[in-house]
CSV table of C-alpha atoms in Angstrom, one decimal:
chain,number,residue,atom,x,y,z
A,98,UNK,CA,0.0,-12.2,-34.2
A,99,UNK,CA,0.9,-12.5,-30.5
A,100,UNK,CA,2.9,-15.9,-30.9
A,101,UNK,CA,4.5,-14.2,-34.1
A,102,UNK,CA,6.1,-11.5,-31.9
A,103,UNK,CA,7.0,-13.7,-29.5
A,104,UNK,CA,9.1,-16.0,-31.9
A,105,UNK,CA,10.1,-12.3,-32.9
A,106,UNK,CA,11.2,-11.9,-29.8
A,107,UNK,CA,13.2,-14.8,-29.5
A,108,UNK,CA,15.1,-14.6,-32.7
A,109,UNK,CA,15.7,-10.7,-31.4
A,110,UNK,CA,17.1,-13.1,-28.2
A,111,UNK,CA,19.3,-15.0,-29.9
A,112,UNK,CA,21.0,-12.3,-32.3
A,113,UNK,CA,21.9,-10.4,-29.4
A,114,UNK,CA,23.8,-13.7,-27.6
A,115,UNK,CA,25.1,-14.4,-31.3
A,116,UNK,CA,23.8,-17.8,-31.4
A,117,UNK,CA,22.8,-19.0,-35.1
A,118,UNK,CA,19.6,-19.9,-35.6
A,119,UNK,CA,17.7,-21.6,-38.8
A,120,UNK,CA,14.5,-23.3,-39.4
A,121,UNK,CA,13.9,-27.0,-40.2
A,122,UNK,CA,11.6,-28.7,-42.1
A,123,UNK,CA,10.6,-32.5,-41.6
A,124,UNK,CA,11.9,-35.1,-42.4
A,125,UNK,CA,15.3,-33.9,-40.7
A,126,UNK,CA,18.8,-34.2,-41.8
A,127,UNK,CA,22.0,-33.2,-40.1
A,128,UNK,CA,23.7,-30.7,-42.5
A,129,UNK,CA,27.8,-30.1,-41.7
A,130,UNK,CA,26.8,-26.3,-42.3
A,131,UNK,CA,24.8,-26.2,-39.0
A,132,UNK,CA,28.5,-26.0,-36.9
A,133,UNK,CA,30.4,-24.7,-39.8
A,134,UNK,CA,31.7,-28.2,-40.7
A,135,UNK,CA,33.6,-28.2,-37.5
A,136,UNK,CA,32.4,-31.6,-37.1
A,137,UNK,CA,33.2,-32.6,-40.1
A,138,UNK,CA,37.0,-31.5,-39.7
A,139,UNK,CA,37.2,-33.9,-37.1
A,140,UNK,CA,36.0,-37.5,-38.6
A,141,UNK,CA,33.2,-36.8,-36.6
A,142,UNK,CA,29.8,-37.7,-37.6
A,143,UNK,CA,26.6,-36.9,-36.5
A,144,UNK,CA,24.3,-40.0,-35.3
A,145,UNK,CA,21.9,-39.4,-33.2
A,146,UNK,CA,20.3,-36.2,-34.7
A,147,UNK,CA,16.9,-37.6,-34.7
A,148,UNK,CA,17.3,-37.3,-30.9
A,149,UNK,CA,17.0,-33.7,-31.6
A,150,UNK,CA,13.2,-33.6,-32.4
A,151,UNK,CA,12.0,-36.2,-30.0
A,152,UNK,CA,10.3,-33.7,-28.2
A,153,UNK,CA,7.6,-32.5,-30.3
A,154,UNK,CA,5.4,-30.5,-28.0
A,155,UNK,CA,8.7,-28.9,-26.0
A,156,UNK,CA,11.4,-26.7,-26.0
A,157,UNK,CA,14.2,-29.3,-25.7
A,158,UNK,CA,18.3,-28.1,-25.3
A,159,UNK,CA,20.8,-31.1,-26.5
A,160,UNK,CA,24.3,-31.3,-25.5
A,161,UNK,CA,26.4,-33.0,-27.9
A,162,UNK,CA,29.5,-35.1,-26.8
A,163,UNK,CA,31.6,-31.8,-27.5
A,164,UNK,CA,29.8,-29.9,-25.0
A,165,UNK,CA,28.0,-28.0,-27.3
A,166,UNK,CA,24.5,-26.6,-26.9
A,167,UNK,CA,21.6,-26.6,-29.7
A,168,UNK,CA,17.9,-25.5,-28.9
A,169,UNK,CA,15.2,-27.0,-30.7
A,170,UNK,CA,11.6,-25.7,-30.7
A,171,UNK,CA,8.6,-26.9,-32.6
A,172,UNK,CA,7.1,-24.7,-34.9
A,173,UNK,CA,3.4,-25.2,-37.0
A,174,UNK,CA,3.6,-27.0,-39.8
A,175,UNK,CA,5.7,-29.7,-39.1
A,176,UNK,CA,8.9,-27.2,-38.7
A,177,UNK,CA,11.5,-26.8,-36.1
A,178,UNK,CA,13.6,-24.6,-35.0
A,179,UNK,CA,17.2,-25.4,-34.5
A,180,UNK,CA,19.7,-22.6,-32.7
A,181,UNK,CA,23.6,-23.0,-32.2
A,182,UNK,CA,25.7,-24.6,-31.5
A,183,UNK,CA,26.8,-22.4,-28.2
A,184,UNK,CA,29.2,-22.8,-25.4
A,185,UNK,CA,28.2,-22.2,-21.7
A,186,UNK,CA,31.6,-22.8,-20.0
A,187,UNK,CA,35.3,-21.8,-21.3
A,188,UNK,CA,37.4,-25.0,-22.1
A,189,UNK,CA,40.8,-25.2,-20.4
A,190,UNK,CA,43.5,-26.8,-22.8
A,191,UNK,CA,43.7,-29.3,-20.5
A,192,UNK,CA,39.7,-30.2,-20.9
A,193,UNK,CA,40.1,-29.8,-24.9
A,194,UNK,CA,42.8,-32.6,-25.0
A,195,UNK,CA,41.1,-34.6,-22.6
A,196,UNK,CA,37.7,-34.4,-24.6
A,197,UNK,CA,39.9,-35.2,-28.2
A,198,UNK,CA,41.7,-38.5,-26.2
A,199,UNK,CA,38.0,-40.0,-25.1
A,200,UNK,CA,36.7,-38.7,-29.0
A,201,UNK,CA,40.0,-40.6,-30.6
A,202,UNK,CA,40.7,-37.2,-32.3
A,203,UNK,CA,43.9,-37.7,-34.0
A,204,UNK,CA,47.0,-34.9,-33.1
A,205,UNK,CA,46.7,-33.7,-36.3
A,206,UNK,CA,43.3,-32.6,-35.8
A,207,UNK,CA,43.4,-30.9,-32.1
A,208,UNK,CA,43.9,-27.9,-33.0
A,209,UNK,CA,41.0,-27.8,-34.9
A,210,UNK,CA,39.0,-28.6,-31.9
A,211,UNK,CA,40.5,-25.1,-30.7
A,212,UNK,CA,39.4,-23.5,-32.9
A,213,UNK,CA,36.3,-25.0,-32.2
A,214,UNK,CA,36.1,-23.8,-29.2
A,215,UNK,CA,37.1,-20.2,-29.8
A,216,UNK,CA,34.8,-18.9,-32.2
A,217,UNK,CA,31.3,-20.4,-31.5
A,218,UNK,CA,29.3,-18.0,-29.0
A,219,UNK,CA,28.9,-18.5,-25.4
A,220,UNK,CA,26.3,-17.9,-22.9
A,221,UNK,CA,27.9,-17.4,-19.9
A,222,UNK,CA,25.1,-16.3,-17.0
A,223,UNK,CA,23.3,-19.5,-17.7
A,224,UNK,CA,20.7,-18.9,-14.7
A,225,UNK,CA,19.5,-15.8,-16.5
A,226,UNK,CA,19.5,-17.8,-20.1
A,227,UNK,CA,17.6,-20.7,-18.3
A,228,UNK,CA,15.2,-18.2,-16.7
A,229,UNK,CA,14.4,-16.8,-20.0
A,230,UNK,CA,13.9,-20.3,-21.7
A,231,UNK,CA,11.4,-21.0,-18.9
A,232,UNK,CA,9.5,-17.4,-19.7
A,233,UNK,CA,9.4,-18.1,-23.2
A,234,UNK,CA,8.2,-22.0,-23.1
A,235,UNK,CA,5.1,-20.7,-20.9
A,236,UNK,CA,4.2,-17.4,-23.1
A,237,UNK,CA,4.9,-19.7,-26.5
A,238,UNK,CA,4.1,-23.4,-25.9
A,239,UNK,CA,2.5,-23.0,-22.6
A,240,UNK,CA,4.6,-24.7,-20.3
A,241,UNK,CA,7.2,-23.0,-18.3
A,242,UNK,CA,9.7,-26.6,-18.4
A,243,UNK,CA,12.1,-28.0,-21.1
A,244,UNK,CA,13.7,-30.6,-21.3
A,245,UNK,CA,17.1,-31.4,-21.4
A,246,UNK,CA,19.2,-34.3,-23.9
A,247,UNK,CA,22.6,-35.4,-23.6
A,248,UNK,CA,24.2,-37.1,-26.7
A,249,UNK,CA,26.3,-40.2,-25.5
A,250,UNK,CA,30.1,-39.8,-26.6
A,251,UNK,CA,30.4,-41.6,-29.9
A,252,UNK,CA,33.6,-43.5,-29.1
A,253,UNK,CA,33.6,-44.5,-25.3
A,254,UNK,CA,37.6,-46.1,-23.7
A,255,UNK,CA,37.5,-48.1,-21.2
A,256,UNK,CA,38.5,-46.7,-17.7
A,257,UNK,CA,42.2,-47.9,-17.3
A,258,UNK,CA,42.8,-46.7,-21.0
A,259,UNK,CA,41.5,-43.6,-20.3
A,260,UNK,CA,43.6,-43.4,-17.4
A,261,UNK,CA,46.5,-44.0,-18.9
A,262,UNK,CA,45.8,-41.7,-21.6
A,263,UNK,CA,44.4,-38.6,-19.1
A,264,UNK,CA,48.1,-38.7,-17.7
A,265,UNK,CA,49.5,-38.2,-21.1
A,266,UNK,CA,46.8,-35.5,-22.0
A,267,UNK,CA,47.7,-33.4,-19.5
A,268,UNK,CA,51.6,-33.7,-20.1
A,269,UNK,CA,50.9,-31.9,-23.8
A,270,UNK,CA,48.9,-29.8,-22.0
A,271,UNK,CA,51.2,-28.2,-19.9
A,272,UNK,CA,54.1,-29.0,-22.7
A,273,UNK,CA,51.6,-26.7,-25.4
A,274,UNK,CA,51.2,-23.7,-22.3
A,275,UNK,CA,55.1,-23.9,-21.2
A,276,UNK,CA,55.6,-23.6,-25.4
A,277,UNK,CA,53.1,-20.7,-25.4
A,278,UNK,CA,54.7,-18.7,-22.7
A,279,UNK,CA,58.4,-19.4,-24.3
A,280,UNK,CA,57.3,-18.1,-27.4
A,281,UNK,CA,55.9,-15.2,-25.9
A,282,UNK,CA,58.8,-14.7,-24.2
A,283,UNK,CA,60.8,-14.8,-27.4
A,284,UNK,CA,58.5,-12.5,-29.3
A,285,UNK,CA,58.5,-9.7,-26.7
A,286,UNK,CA,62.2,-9.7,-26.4
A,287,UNK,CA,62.5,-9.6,-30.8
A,288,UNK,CA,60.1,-6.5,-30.2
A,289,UNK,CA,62.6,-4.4,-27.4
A,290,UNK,CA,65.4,-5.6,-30.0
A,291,UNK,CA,63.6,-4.0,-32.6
A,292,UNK,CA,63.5,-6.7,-34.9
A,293,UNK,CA,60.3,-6.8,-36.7
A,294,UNK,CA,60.7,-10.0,-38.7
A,295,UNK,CA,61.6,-12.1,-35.6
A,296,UNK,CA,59.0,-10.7,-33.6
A,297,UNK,CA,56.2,-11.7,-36.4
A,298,UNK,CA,57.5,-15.3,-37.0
A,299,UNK,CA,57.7,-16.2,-33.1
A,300,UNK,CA,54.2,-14.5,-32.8
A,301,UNK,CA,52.4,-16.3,-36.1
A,302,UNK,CA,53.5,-19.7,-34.2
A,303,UNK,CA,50.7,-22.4,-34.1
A,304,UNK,CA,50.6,-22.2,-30.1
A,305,UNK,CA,49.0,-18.6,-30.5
A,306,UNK,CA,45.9,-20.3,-32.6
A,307,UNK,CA,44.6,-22.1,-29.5
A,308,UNK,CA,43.9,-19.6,-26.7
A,309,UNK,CA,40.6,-19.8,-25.3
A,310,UNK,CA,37.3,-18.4,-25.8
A,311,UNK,CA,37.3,-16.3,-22.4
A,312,UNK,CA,34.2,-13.7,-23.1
A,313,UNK,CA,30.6,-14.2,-24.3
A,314,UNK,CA,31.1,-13.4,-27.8
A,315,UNK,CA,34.0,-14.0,-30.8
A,316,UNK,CA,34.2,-10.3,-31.4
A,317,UNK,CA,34.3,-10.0,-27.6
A,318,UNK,CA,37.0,-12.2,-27.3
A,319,UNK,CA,39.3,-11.4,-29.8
A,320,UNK,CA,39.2,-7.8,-29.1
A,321,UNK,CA,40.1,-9.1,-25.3
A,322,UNK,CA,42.9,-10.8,-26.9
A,323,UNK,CA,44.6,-7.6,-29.2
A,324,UNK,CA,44.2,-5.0,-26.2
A,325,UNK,CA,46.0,-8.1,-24.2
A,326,UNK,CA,48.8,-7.9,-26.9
A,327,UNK,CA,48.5,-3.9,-27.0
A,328,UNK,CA,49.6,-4.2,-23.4
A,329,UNK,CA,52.9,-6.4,-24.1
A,330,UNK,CA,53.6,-4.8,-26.9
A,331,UNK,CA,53.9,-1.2,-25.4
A,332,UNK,CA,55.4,-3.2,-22.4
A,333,UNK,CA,58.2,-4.6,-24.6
A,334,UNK,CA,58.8,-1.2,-26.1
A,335,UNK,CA,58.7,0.6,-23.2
A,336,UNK,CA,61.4,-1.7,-21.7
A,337,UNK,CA,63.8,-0.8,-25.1
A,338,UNK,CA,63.9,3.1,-23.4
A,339,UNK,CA,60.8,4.5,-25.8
A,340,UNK,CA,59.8,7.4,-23.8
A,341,UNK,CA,56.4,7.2,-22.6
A,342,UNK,CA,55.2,9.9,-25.1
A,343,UNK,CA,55.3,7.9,-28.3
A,344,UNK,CA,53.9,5.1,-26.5
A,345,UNK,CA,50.7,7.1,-25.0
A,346,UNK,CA,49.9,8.0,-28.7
A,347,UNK,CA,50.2,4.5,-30.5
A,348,UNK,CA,48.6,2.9,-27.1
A,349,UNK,CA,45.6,5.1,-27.3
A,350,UNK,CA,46.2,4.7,-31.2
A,351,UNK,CA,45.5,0.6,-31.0
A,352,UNK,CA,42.9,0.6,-28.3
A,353,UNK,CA,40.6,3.3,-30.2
A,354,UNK,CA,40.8,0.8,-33.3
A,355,UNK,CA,40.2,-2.9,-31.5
A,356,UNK,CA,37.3,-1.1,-29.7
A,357,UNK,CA,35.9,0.6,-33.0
A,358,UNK,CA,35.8,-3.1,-34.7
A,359,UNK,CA,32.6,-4.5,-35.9
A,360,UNK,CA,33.5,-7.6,-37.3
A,361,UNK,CA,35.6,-10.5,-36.0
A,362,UNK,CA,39.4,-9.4,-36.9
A,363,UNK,CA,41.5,-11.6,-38.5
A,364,UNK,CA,44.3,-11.9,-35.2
A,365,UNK,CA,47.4,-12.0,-37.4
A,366,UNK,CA,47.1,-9.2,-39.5
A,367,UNK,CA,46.0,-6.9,-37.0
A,368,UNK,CA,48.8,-8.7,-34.4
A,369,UNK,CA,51.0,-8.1,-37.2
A,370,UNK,CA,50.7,-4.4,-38.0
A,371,UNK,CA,50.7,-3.6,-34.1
A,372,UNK,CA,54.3,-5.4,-34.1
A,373,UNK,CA,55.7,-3.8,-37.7
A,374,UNK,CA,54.6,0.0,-35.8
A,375,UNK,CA,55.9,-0.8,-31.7
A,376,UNK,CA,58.8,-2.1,-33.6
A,377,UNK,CA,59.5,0.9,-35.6
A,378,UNK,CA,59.6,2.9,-32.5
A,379,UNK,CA,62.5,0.6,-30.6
A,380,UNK,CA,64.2,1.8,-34.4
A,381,UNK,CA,63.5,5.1,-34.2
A,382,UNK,CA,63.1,6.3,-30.6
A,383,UNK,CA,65.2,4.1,-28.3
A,384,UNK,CA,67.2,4.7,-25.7
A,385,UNK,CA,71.0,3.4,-24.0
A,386,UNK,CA,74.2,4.4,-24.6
A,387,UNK,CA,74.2,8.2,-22.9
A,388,UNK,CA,74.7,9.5,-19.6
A,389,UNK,CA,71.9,10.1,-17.2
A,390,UNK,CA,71.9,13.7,-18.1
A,391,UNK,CA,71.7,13.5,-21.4
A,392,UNK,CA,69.1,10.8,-21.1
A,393,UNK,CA,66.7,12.6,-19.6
A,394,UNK,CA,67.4,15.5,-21.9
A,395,UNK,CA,66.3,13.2,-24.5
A,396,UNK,CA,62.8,12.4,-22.2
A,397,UNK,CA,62.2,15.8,-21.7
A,398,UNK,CA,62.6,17.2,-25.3
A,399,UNK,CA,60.9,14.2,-26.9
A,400,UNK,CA,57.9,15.0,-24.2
A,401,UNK,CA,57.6,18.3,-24.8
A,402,UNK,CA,58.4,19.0,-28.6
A,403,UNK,CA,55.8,22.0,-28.9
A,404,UNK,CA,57.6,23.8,-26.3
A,405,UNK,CA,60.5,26.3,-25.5
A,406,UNK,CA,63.5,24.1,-26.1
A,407,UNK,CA,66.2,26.4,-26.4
A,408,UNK,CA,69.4,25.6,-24.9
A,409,UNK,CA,69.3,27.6,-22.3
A,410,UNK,CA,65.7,26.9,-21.2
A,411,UNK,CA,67.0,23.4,-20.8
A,412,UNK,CA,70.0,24.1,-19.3
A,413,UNK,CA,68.2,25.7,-16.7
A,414,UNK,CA,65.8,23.3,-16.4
A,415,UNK,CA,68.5,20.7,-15.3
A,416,UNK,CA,70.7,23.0,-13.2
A,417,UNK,CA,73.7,22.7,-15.5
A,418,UNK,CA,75.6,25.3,-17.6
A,419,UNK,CA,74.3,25.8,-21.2
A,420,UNK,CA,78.3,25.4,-22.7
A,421,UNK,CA,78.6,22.4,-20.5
A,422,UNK,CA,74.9,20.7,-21.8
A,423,UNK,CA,75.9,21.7,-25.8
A,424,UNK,CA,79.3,19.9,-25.5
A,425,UNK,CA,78.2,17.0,-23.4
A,426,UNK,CA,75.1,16.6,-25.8
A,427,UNK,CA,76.9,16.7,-29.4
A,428,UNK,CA,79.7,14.1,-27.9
A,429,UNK,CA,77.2,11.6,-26.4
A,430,UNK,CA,74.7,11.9,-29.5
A,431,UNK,CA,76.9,13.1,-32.0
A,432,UNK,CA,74.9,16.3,-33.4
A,433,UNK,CA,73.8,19.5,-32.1
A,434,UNK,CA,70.9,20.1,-29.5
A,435,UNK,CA,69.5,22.3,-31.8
A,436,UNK,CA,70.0,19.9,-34.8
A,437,UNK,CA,68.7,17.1,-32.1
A,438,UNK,CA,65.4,18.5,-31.5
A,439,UNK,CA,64.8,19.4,-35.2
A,440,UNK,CA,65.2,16.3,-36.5
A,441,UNK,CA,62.8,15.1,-33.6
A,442,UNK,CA,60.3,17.6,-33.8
A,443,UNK,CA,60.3,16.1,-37.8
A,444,UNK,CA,60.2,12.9,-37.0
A,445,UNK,CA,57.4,13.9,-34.6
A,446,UNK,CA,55.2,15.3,-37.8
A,447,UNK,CA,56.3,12.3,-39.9
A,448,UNK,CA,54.5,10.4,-37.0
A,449,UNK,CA,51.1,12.4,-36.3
A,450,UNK,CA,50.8,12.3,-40.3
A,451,UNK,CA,50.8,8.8,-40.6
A,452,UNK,CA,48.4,8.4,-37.8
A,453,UNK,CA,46.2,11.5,-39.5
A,454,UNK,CA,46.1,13.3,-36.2
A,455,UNK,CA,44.7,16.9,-37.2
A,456,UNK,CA,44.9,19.6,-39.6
A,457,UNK,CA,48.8,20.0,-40.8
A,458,UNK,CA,48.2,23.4,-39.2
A,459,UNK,CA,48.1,21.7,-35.6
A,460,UNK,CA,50.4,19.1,-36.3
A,461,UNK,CA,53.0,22.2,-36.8
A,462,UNK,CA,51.8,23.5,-33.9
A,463,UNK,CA,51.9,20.3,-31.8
A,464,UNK,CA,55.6,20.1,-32.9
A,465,UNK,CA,56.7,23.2,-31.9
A,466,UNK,CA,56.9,25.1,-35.3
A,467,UNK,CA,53.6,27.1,-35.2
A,468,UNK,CA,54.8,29.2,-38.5
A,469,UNK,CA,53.2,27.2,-41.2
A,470,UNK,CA,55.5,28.1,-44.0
A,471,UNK,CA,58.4,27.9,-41.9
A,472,UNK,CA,57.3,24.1,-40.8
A,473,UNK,CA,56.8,23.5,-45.0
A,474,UNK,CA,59.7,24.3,-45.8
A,475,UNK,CA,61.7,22.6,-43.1
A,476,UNK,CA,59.8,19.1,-44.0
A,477,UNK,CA,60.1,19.5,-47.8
A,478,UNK,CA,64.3,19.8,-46.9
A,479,UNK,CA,63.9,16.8,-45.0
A,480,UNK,CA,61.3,14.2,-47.0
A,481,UNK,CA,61.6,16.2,-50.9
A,482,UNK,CA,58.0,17.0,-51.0
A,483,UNK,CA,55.3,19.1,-48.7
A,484,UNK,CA,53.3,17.8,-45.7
A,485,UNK,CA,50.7,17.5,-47.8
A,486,UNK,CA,51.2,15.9,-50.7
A,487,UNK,CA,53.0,13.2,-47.8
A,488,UNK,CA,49.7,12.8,-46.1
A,489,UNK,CA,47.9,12.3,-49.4
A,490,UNK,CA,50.6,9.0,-50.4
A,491,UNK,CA,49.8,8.1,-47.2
A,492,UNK,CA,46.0,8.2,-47.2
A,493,UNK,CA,46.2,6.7,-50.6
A,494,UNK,CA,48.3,3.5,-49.5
């Protein structure tokens, strides 16, 4: 009973880090499903797996020539236990190109090895891993060592080969980062333009598939690397003249979603829908082309939609003379204040009923058009059908 809790225990241990585990019966065979055919994918076999279980009284960790980690521990029966692969340090490109020269991994295969990298669990305080390894191998097989086994690498170059080739590694190294960061570049600029089709294709590119593994878990890491691209994103909007506003509420909007996730995201589609919606914004709410008054005429209403925006309110508000701010206004923007901030406060409840913020009650409210029937009728002129029966097409889709 007590050694079953403690395997208990360590199972419970290795859930938590995210580190597969399975058990083994003898005689033992290397199966491509243990790293997920990773392996595999890269002509590489595995030939020393009988070096896994030559420890058959101790908790033994092997290192593989990728740098991967497996534990093995002998069970009753003539059973082992086999957990991993796992990763204890983060890969630099430069390291993963190295490691595929001295493997002979062909180009077309490197970004495999990438991938690799990215989604198999780390364990990243490895004193405090080691420590409990120790604990365990004392409480379980009672002694508080283990020992350690480091696969040779399976295709060994000679020094001034390697040399030669370590030179050239790093040169696509820096040549895959310096094409990462252009195309970045490129993307966030198709994203201030507006133009959602651009922005997608530079940011589906190849060079986006290998950025590395930088937090202990998959899940961990790829929400790291969506709030990163929340934070261009709105960075790249904000720079197209978006007020602030909008980009609170689709900021707050994406960061509520990455951190609600539960299961590893698939990158592009969520990269891709945050793109398609800060996009839409540059479309809908950008600024250039007016004077500084009228500029910040068109912050301040946007900001404060369920307020008092009558003309003379705002006219006061800026210290200028209510016939001087309508005339300036419907030359610069080509409408009516009044027609301005309409059309606004619409497009504001268009916006909060896509992103299902509240009753249609408060989303009136929020937009500055507390009478219900009033706000109805207004957005049935506009979109040919109620704010309801709008928020149920867009639940539905």
């Amino acid at each position: 009973m007590f050694e079953t809790n403690l395997l208990n225990l360590f199972f419970d241990f290795l859930g938590r880090l995210e580190i597969r585990r399975r058990i083994l019966h003898a005689p033992y065979q290397w199966d491509d499903s243990y790293d997920f055919s990773f392996r595999q994918n890269l002509g590489l076999a595995m030939k020393d797996f009988d070096r896994f279980f030559s420890c058959p009284d101790q908790l033994c960790v092997i290192t593989d020539e990728l740098n991967c980690h497996y534990l093995v521990l002998p069970l009753p029966r003539s059973r082992h236990l086999l957990a991993g692969p796992y990763l204890t340090q983060s890969p630099d490109f430069l390291h993963m190109q190295q490691l595929a020269t001295r493997l002979g991994i062909k180009d077309d295969r490197k970004m495999d090895l990438s991938s690799f990298y990215i989604h198999f669990p780390r364990v990243l305080e490895r004193g405090e891993f080691e420590s409990f390894l120790h604990a365990f191998s004392k409480s379980y097989l009672g002694r508080d060592d283990f020992a350690q086994i480091r696969l040779p690498l399976s295709l060994p170059r000679p020094t001034d080969l390697l040399s030669v080739q370590g030179r050239k590694t790093e040169q696509a190294a820096f040549s895959l980062l310096e094409d990462r960061y252009a195309k970045e570049a490129e993307g966030l600029r198709y994203i201030t333009e507006g133009n959602t089709s651009a922005a997608e294709a530079a940011f589906t590119d190849h060079v986006f598939d290998s950025l590395e593994n930088r937090a202990p878990s998959s899940l961990r890491s790829s929400k790291n690397y969506l709030i990163v691209c929340n934070t261009l994103f709105r960075k790249a909007t904000e720079a197209a003249g978006v007020h602030p506003y909008y980009l609170n509420e689709i900021s707050r909007k994406f960061a509520i979603r990455i951190e609600n996730m539960q299961e590893l995201p698939q990158n592009y589609s969520f990269r891709r829908d945050m793109i398609h919606q800060y996009c839409n914004l540059v479309q809908n709410h950008r600024g250039g082309g007016q004077s500084e008054l009228i500029s910040r005429v068109n912050n301040y209403i946007d900001a404060n939609l369920d307020g008092d925006l009558s003309l003379q309110f705002i006219a006061n508000y800026y210290s200028v003379n209510k016939s001087y701010l309508s005339t300036r206004f419907k030359k610069e923007m080509g409408q009516t204040l009044s027609s301005y901030i309409l059309d606004r406060r619409l497009d504001r409840a268009i916006y909060l009923l896509n992103i299902d913020a509240g009753s249609i009650q408060e989303i009136a409210v929020a937009c500055g058009i507390p009478d219900l029937s009033y706000f109805t009728k207004l957005f049935h002129r506009e979109k040919k059908m109620t704010p309801s029966q709008y928020r149920k097409i867009i639940r539905s889709s």
